[in-house]
Coordinates of N, CA and C and ligand atoms in Angstrom, one line a residue:
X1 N 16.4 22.2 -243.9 CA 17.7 22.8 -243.6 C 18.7 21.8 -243.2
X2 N 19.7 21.9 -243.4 CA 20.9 20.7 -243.1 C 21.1 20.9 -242.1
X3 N 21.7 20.2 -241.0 CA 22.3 20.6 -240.0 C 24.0 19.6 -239.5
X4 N 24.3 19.3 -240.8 CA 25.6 18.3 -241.0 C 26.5 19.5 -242.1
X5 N 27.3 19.3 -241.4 CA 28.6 20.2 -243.0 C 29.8 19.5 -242.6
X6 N 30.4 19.9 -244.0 CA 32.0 19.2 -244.1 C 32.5 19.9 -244.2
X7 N 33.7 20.2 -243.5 CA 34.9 21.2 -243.2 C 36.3 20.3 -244.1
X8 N 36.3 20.6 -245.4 CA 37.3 19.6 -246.2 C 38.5 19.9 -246.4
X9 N 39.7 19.4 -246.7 CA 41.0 19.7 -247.0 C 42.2 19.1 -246.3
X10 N 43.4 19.1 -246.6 CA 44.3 18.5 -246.7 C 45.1 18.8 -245.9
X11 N 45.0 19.9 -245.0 CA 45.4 19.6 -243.6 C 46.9 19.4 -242.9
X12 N 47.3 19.4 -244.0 CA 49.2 19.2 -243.7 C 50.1 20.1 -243.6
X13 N 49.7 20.7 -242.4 CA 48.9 20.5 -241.4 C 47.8 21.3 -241.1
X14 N 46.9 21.1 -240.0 CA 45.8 22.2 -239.9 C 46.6 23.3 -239.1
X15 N 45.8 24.8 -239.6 CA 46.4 26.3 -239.0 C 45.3 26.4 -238.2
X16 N 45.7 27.5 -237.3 CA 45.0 28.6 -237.0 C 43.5 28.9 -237.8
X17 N 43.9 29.5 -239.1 CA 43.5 29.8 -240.0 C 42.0 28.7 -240.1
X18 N 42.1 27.3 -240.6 CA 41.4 26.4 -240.5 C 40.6 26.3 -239.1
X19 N 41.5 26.2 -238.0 CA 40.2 25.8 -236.6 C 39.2 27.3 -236.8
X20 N 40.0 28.5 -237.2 CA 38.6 29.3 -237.1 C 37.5 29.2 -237.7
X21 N 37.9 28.5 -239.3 CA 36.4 28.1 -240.0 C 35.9 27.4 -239.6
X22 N 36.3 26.2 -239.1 CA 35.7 25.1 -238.3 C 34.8 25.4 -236.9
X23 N 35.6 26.5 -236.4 CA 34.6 26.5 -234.7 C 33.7 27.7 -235.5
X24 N 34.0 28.3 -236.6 CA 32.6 29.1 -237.1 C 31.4 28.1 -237.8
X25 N 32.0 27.6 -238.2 CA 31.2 26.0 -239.1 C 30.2 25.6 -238.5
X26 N 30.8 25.3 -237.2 CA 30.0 24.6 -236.0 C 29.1 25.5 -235.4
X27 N 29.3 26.4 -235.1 CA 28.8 28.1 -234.6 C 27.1 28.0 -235.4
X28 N 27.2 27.4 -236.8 CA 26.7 27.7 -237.5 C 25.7 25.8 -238.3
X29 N 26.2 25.1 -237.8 CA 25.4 24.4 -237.9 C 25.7 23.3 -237.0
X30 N 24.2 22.3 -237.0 CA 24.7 21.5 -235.4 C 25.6 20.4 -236.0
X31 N 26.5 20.0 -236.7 CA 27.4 18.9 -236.7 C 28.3 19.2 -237.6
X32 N 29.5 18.6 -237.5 CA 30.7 19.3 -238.3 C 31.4 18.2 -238.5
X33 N 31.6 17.7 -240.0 CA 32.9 16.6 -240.0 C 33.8 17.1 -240.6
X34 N 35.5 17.0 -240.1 CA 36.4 17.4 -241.2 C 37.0 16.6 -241.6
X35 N 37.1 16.5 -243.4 CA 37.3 15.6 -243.8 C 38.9 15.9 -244.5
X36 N 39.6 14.7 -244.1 CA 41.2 14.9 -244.4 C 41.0 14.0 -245.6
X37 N 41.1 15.1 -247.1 CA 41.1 14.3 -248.2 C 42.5 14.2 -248.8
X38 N 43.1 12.9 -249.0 CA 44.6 12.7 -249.6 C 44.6 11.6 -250.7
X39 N 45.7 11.8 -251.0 CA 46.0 11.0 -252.9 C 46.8 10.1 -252.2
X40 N 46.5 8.7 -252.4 CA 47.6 7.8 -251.4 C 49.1 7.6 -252.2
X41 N 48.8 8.7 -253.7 CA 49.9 8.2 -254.3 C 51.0 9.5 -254.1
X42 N 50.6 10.2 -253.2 CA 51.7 11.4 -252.7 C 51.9 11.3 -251.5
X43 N 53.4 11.4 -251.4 CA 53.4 11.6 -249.9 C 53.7 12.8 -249.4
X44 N 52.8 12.8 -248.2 CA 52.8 14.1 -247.8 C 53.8 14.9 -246.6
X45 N 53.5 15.7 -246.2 CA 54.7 15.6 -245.1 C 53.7 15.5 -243.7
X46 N 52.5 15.4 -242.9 CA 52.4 14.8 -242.2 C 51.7 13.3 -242.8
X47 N 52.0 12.1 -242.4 CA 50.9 11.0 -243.0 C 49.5 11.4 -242.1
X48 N 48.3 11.3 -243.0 CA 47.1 11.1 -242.4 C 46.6 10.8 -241.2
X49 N 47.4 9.7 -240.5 CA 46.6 9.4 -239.0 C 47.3 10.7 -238.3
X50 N 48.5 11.6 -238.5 CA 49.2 12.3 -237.7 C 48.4 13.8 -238.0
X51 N 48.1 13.9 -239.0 CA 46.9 15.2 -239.2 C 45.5 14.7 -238.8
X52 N 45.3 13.8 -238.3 CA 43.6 14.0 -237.9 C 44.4 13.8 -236.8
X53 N 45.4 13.4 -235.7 CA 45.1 13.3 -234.4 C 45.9 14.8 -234.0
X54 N 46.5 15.2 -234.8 CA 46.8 17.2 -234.8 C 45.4 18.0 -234.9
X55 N 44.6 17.2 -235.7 CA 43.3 18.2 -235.7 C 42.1 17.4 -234.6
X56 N 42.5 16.6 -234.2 CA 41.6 16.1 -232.9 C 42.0 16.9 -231.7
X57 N 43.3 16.6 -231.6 CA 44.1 17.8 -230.2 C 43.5 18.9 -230.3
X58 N 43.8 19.7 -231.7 CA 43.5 21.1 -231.9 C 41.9 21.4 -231.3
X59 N 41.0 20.5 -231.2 CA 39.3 21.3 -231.6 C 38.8 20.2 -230.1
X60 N 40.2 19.5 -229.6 CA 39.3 18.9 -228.3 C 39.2 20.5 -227.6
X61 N 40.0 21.5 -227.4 CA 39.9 22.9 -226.8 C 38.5 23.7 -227.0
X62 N 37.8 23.3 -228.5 CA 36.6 23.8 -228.7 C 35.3 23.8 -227.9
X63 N 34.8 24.8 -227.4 CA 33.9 24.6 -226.7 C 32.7 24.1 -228.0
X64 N 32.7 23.5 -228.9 CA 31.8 22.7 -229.6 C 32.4 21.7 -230.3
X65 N 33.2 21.3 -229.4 CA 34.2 19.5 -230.0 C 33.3 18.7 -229.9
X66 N 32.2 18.3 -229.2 CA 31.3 17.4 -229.0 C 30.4 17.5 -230.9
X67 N 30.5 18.7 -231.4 CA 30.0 18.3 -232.5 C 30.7 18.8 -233.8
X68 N 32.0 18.3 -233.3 CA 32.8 17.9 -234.6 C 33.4 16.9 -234.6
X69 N 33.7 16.0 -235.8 CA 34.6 14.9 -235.6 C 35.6 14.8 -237.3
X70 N 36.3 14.1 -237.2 CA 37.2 14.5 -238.1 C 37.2 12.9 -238.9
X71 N 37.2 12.4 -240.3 CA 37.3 11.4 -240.8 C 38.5 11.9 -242.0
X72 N 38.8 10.7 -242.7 CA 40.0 11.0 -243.8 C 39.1 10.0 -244.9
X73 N 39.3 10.4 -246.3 CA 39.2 9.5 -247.1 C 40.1 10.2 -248.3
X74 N 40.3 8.4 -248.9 CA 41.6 8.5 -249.6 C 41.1 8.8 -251.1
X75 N 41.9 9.8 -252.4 CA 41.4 9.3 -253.5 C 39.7 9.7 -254.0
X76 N 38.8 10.1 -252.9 CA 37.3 10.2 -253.4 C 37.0 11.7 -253.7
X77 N 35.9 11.8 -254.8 CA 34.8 13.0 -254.8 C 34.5 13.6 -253.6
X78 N 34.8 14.7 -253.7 CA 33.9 15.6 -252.3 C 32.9 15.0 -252.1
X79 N 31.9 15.4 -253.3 CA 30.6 14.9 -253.0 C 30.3 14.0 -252.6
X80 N 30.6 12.7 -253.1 CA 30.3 11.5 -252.6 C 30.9 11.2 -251.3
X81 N 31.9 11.9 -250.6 CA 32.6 11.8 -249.3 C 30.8 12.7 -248.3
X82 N 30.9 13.7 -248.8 CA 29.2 14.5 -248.4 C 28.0 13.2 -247.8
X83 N 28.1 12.9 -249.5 CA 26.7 11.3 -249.1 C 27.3 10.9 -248.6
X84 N 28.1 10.3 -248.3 CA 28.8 9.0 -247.4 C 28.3 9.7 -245.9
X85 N 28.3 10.6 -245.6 CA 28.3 11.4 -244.3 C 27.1 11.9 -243.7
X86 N 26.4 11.9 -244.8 CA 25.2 12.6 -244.7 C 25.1 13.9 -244.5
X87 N 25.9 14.7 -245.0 CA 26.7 16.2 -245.1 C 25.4 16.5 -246.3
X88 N 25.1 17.9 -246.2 CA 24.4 18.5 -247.4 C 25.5 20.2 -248.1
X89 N 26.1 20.5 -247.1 CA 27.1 21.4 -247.3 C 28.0 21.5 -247.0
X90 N 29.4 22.2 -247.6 CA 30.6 22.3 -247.5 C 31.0 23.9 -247.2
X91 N 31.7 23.8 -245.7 CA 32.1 24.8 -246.0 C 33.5 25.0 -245.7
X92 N 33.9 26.4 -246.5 CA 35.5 26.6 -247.0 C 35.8 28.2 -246.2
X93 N 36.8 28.4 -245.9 CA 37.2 29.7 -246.1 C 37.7 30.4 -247.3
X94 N 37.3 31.8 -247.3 CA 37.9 32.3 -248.1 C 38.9 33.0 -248.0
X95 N 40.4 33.6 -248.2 CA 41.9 34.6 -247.9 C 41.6 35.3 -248.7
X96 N 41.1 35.5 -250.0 CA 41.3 36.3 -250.7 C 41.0 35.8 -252.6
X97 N 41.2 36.8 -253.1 CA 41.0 36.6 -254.7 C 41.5 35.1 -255.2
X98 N 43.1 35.1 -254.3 CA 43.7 33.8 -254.9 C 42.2 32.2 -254.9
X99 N 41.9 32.2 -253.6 CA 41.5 31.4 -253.0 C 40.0 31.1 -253.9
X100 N 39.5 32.6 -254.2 CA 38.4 32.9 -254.9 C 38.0 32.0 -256.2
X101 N 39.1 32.2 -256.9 CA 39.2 32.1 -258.2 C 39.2 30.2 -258.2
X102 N 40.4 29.8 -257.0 CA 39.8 28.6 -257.0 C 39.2 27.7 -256.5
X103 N 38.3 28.2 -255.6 CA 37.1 27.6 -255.1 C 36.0 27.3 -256.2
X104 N 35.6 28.2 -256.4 CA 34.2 28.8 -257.0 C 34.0 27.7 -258.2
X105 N 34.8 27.4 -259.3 CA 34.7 26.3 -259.9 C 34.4 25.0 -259.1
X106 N 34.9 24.8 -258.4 CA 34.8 23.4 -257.7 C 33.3 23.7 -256.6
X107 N 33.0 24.9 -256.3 CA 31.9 24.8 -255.9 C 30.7 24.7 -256.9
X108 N 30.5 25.4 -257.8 CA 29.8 25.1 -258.7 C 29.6 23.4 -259.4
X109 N 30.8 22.8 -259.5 CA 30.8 21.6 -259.7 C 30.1 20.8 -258.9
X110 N 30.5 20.9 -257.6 CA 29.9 20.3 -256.8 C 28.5 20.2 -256.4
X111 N 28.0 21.8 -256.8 CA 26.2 21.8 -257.1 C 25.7 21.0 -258.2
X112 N 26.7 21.7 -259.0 CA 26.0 20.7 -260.3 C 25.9 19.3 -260.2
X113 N 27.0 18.8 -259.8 CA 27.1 17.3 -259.6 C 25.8 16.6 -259.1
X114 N 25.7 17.2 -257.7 CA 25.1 16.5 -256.2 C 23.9 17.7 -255.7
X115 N 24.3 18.8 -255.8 CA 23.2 19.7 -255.3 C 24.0 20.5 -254.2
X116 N 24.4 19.8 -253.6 CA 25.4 20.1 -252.4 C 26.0 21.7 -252.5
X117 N 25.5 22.6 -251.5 CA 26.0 24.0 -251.7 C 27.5 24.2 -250.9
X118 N 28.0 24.8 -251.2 CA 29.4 25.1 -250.4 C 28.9 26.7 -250.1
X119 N 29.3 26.7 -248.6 CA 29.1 28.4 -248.2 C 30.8 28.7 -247.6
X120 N 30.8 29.8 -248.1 CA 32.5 30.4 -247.8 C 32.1 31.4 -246.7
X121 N 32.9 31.7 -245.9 CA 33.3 32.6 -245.4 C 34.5 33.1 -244.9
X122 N 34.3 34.5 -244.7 CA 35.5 35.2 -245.1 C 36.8 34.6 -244.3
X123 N 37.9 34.8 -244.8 CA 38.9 34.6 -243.1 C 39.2 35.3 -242.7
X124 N 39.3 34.8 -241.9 CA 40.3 36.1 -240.4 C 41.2 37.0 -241.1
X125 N 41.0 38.4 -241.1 CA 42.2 38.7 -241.6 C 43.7 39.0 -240.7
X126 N 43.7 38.8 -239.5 CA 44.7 38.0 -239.6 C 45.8 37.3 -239.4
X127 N 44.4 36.0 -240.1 CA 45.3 34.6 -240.8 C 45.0 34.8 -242.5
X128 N 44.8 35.9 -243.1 CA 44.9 35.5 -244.6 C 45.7 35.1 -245.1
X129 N 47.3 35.4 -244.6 CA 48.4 34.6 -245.2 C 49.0 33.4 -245.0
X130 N 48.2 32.4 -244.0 CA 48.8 31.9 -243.1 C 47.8 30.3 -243.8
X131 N 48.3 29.8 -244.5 CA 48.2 28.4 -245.9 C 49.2 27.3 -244.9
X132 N 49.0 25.6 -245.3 CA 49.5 24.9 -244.6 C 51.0 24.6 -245.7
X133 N 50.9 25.1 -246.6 CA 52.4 25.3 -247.3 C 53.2 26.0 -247.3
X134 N 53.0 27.2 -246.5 CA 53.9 28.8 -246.0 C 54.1 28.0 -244.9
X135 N 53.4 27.5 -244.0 CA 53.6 27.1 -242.4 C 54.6 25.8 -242.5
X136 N 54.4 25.3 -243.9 CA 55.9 24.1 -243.8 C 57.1 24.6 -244.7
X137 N 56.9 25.6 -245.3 CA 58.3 26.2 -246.1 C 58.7 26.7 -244.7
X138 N 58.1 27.7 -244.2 CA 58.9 29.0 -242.7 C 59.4 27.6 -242.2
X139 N 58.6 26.9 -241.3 CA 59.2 26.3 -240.5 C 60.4 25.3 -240.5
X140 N 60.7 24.7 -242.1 CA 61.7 23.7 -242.1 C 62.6 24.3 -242.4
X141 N 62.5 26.1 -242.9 CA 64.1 27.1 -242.4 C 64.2 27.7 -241.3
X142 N 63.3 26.9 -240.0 CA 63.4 27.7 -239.1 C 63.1 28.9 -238.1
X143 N 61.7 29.0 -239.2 CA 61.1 30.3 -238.6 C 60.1 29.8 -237.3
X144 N 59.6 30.4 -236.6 CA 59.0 30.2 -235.7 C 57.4 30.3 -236.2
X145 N 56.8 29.4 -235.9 CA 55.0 29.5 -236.8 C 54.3 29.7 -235.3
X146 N 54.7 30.1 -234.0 CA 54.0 30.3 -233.2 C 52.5 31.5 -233.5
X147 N 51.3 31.1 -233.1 CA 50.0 32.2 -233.3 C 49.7 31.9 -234.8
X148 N 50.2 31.1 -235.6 CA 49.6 30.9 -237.2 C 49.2 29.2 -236.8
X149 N 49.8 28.2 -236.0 CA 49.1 26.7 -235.6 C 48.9 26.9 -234.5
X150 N 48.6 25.9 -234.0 CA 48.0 25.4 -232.8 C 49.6 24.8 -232.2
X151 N 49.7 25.0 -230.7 CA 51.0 24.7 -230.1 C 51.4 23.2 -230.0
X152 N 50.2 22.5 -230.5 CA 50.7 20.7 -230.6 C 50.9 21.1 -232.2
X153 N 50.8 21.5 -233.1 CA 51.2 21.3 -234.4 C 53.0 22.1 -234.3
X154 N 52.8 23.2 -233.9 CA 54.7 23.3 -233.7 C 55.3 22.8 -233.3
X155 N 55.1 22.2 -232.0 CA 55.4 21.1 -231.4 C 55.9 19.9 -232.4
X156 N 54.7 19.1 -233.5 CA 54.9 17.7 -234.0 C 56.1 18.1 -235.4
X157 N 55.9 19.9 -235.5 CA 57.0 20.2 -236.9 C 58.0 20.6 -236.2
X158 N 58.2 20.8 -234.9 CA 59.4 20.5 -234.6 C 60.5 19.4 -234.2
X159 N 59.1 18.5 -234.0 CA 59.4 17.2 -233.7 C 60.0 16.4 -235.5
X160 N 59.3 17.3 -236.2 CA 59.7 16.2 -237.9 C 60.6 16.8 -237.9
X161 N 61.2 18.3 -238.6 CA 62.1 19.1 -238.4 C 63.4 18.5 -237.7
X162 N 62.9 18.6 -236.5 CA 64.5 17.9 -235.7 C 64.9 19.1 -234.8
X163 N 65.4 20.0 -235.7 CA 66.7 21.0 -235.0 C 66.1 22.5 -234.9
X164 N 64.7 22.6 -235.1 CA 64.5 24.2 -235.5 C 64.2 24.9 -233.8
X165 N 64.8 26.0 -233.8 CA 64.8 26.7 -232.3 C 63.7 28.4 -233.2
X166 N 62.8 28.3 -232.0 CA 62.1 29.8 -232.3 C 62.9 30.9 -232.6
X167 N 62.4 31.9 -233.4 CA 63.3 33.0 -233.7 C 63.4 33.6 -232.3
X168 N 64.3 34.6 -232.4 CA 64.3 35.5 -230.9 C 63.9 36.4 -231.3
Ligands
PNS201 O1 43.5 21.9 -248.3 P1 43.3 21.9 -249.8 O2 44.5 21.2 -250.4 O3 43.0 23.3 -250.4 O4 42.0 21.0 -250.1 C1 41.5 20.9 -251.4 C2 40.4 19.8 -251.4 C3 41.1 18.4 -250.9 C4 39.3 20.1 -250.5 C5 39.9 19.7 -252.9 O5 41.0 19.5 -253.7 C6 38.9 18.6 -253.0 O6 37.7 18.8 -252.8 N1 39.3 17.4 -253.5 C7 38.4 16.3 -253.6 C8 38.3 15.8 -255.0 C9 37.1 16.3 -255.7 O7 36.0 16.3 -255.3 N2 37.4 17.0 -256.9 C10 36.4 17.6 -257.7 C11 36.2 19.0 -257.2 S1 34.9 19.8 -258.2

């Protein structure tokens, strides 16, 4: 039985939504890496060291931070990011159908590839709507993302943002 999993994705920024799979991840096996995978040829809107030290803040609060830690790799295979780690499973959340349809290919790939199983579980319902691309559309018109991130992530999009005041 493994007792290493990767908690993967792109993180720009991490939700709500994400620390819950993660502190369930961990719930569920003894070591957790999350891996911030990016294309160094897009730029994103937080850069990489500002999303893992957003998702370091976020899960130091976890009463199982001691066994998670967060790495980034640029450009690579899941899988091979797994070996590199010594990860034997990935796990994802699932929102819904959307989410469904595109996982499951990429999980299957990833067995086939490497062996490596990905286990989903459900998400919070809710955070089913609550994606790190809704949370940077709302917030750069202004909307308030308080209860969908973590209070240092509104904070740092307020901080990129500039001018945005909570809704009343
Ligand atoms: O947060 P995201 O953007 O939904 O994360 C998607 C991510 C980065 C986890 C996914 O695109 C991925 O696994 N990329 C790594 C490249 C890879 O292994 N591709 C083949 C998948 S079968």
């Amino acid at each position: 039985m493994t007792s290493r999993a990767v908690c993967p994705g792109s993180f720009d920024p991490v939700t709500h939504g994400h620390l819950d799979i993660i502190a369930r991840a961990a719930a569920l096996f003894n070591e957790v890496v999350v891996v911030v995978l990016h294309n160094p040829s897009k730029q994103g809107f937080f850069s990489v060291a500002e999303r893992i030290d957003l998702i370091e803040h976020a899960i130091a609060a976890s009463p199982r931070a001691a066994a998670i830690t967060v790495e980034s790799y640029a450009d690579r295979l899941l899988v091979d990011v797994c070996r590199e780690v010594g990860a034997g499973v990935i796990v994802k959340g699932l929102r819904g159908p959307g989410d469904y349809s595109y996982e499951t290919p990429m999980a299957r790939m990833n067995a086939h590839m490497s062996g490596v199983e990905t286990v989903f579980l459900a998400a919070d319902p809710r955070l089913e709507h609550v994606s790190s691309s809704l949370i940077r559309e709302i917030a750069t018109h202004g909307a308030d993302v308080t209860g969908m991130v973590p209070e240092v992530v509104r904070e740092a999009l307020l901080g990129k943002i500039g001018t945005l005041a909570p809704l009343e």
